[in-house]
PDB file of C-alpha atoms in Angstrom:
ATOM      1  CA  UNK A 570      25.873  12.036 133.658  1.00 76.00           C
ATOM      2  CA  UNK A 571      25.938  14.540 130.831  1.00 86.00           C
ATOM      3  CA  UNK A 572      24.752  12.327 127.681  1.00 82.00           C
ATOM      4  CA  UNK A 573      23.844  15.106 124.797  1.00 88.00           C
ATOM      5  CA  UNK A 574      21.067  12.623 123.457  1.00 88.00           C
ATOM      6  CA  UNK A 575      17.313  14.155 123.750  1.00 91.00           C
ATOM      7  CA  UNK A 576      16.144  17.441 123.082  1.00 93.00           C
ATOM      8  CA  UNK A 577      18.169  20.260 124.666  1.00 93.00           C
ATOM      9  CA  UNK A 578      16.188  24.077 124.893  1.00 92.00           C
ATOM     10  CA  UNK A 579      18.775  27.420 125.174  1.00 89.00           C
ATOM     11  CA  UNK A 580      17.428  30.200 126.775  1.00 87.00           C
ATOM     12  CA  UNK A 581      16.198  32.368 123.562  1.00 84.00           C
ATOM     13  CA  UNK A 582      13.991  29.078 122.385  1.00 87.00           C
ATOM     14  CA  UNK A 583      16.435  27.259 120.291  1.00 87.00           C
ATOM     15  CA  UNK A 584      16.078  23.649 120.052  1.00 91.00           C
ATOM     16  CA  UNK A 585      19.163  21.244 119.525  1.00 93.00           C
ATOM     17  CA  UNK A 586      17.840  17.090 119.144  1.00 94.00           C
ATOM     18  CA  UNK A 587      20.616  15.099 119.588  1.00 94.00           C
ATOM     19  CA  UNK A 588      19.486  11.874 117.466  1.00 89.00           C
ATOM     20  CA  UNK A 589      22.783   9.743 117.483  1.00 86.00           C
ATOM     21  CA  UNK A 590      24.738   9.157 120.192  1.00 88.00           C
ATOM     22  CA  UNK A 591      28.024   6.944 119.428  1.00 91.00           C
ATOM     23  CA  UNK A 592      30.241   4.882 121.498  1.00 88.00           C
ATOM     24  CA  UNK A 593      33.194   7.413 120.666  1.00 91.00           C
ATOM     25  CA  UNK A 594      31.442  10.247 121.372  1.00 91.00           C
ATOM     26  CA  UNK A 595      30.051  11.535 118.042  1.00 95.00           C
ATOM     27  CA  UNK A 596      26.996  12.593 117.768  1.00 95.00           C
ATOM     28  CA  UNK A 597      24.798  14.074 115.260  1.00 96.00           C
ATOM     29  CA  UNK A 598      20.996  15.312 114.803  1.00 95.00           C
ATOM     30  CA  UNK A 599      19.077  18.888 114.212  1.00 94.00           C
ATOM     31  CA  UNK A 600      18.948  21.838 115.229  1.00 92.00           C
ATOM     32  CA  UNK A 601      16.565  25.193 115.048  1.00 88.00           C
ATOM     33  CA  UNK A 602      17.305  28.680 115.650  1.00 80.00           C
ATOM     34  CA  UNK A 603      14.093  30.168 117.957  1.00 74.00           C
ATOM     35  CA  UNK A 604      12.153  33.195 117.237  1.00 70.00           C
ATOM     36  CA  UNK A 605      15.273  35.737 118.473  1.00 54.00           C
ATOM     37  CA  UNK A 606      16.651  35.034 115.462  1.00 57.00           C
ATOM     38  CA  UNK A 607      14.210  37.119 113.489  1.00 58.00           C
ATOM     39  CA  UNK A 608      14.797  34.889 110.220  1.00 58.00           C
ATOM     40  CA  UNK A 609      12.001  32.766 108.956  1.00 60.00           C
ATOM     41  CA  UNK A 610      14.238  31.147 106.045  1.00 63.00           C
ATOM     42  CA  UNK A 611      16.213  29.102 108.426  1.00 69.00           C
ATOM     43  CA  UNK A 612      15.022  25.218 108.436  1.00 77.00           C
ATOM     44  CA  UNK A 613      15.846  23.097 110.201  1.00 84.00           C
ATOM     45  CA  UNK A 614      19.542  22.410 110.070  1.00 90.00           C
ATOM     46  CA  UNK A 615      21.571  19.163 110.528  1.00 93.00           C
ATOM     47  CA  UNK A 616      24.661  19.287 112.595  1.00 95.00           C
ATOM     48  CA  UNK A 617      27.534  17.288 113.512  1.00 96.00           C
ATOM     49  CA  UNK A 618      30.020  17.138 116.898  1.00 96.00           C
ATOM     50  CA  UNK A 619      31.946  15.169 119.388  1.00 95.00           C
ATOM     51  CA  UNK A 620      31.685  15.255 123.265  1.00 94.00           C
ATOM     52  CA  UNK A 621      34.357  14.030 125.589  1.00 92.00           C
ATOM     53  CA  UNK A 622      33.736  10.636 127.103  1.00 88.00           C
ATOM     54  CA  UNK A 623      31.170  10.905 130.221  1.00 81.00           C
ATOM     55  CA  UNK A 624      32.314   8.309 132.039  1.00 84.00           C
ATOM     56  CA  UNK A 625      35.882   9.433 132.153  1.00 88.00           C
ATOM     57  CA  UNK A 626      35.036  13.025 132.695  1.00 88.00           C
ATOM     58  CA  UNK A 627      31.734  14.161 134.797  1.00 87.00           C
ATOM     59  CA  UNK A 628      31.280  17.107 133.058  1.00 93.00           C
ATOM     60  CA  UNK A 629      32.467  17.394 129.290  1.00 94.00           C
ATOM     61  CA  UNK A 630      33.470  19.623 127.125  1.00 95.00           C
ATOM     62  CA  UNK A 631      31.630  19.048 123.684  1.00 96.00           C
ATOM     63  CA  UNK A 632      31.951  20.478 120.221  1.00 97.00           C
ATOM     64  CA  UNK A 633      29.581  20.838 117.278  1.00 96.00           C
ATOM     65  CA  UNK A 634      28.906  22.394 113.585  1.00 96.00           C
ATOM     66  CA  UNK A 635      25.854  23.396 112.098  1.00 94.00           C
ATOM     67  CA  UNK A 636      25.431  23.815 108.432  1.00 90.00           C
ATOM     68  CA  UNK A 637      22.866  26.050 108.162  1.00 87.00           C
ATOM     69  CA  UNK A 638      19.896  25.193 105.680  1.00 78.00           C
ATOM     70  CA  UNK A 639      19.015  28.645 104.311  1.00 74.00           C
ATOM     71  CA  UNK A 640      17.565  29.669 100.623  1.00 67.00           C
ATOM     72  CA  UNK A 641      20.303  32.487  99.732  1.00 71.00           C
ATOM     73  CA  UNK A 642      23.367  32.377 101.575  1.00 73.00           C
ATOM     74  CA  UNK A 643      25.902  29.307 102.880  1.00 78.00           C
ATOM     75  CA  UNK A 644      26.460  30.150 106.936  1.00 87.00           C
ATOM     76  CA  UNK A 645      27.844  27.031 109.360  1.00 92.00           C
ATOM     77  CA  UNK A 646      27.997  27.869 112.814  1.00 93.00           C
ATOM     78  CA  UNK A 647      30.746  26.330 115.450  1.00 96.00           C
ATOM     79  CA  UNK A 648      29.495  25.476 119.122  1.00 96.00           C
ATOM     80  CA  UNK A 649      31.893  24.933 121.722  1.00 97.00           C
ATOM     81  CA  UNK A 650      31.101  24.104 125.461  1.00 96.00           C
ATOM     82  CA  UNK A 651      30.561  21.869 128.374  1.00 96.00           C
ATOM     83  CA  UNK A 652      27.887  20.126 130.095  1.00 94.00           C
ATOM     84  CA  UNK A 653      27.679  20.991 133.584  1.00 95.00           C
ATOM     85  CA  UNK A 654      25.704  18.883 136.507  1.00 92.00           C
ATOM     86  CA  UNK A 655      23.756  21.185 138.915  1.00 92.00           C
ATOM     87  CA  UNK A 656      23.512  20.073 143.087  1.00 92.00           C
ATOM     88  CA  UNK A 657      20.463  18.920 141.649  1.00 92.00           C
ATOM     89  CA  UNK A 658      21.274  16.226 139.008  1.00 90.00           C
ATOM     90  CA  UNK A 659      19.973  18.718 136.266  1.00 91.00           C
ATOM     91  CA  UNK A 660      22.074  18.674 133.299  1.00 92.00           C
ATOM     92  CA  UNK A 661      22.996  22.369 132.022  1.00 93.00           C
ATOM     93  CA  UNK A 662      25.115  23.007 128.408  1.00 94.00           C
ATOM     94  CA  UNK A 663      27.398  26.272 128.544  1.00 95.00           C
ATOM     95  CA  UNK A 664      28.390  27.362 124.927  1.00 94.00           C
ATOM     96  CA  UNK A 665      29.870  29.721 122.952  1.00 95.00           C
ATOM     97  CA  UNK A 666      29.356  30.042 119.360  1.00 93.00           C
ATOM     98  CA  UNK A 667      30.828  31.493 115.815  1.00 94.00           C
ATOM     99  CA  UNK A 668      28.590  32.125 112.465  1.00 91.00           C
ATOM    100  CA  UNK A 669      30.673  32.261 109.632  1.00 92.00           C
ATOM    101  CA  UNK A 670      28.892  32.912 105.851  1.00 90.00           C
ATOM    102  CA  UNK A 671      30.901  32.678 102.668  1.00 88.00           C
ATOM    103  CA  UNK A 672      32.851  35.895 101.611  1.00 90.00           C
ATOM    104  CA  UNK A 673      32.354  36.610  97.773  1.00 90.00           C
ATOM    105  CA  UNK A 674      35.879  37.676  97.858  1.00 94.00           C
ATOM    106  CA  UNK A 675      39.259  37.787 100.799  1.00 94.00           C
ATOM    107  CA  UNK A 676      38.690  41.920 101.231  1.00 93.00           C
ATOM    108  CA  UNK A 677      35.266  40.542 102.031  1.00 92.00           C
ATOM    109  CA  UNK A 678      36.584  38.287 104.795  1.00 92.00           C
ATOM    110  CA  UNK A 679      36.605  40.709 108.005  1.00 90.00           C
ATOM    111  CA  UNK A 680      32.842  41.174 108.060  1.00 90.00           C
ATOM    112  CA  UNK A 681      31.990  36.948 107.307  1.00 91.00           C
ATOM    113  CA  UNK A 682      32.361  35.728 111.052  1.00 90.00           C
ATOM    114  CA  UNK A 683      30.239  36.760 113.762  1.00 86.00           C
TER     115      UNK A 683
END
């Protein structure tokens, strides 16, 4: 079915909780970058994004942000991907992902998104 409420657990240990689930297809919750990401200043982090209707689509795309909560620097990071149903039933998310920080200046710009 491809509902992005509960806990969801990528493949380098970082946990997404989908809290909220709306009618329209926003959602919102947390989210916690695992140990690969070698940074033990990132909290826990809100974040915010829309999936496509389940029951008109059996596999949707989705989209969220996450605004980073970190001591020195601003970062929010863009998800985009789909929910896919394995042979199974087992629900899988496919995403890809950009980490942009704040630039001090524009000739700073080329090295803010990852």
């Amino acid at each position: 079915q491809c509902l992005l409420s509960g806990s969801w657990r990528s493949n380098t240990g970082c946990r997404m909780v989908v809290s909220v689930l709306g009618k329209d297809g926003s959602f919102s919750g947390s989210y916690l970058p695992g140990p690969a990401a070698g940074d033990s200043e990132i909290l826990t982090s809100p974040l915010e994004g829309s999936q496509q209707d389940a029951g008109l689509v059996p596999q949707p795309t989705f989209s969220f942000t996450v605004h980073w909560r970190l001591r020195e620097t601003a970062q929010t990071t863009a998800f985009l991907g789909q929910c896919y149903v394995g042979t199974n039933g087992e629900e899988t998310l496919h995403a890809l992902w950009l980490l942009r920080e704040a630039a001090d200046s524009p000739a700073e710009d080329w090295k803010a998104t990852r």
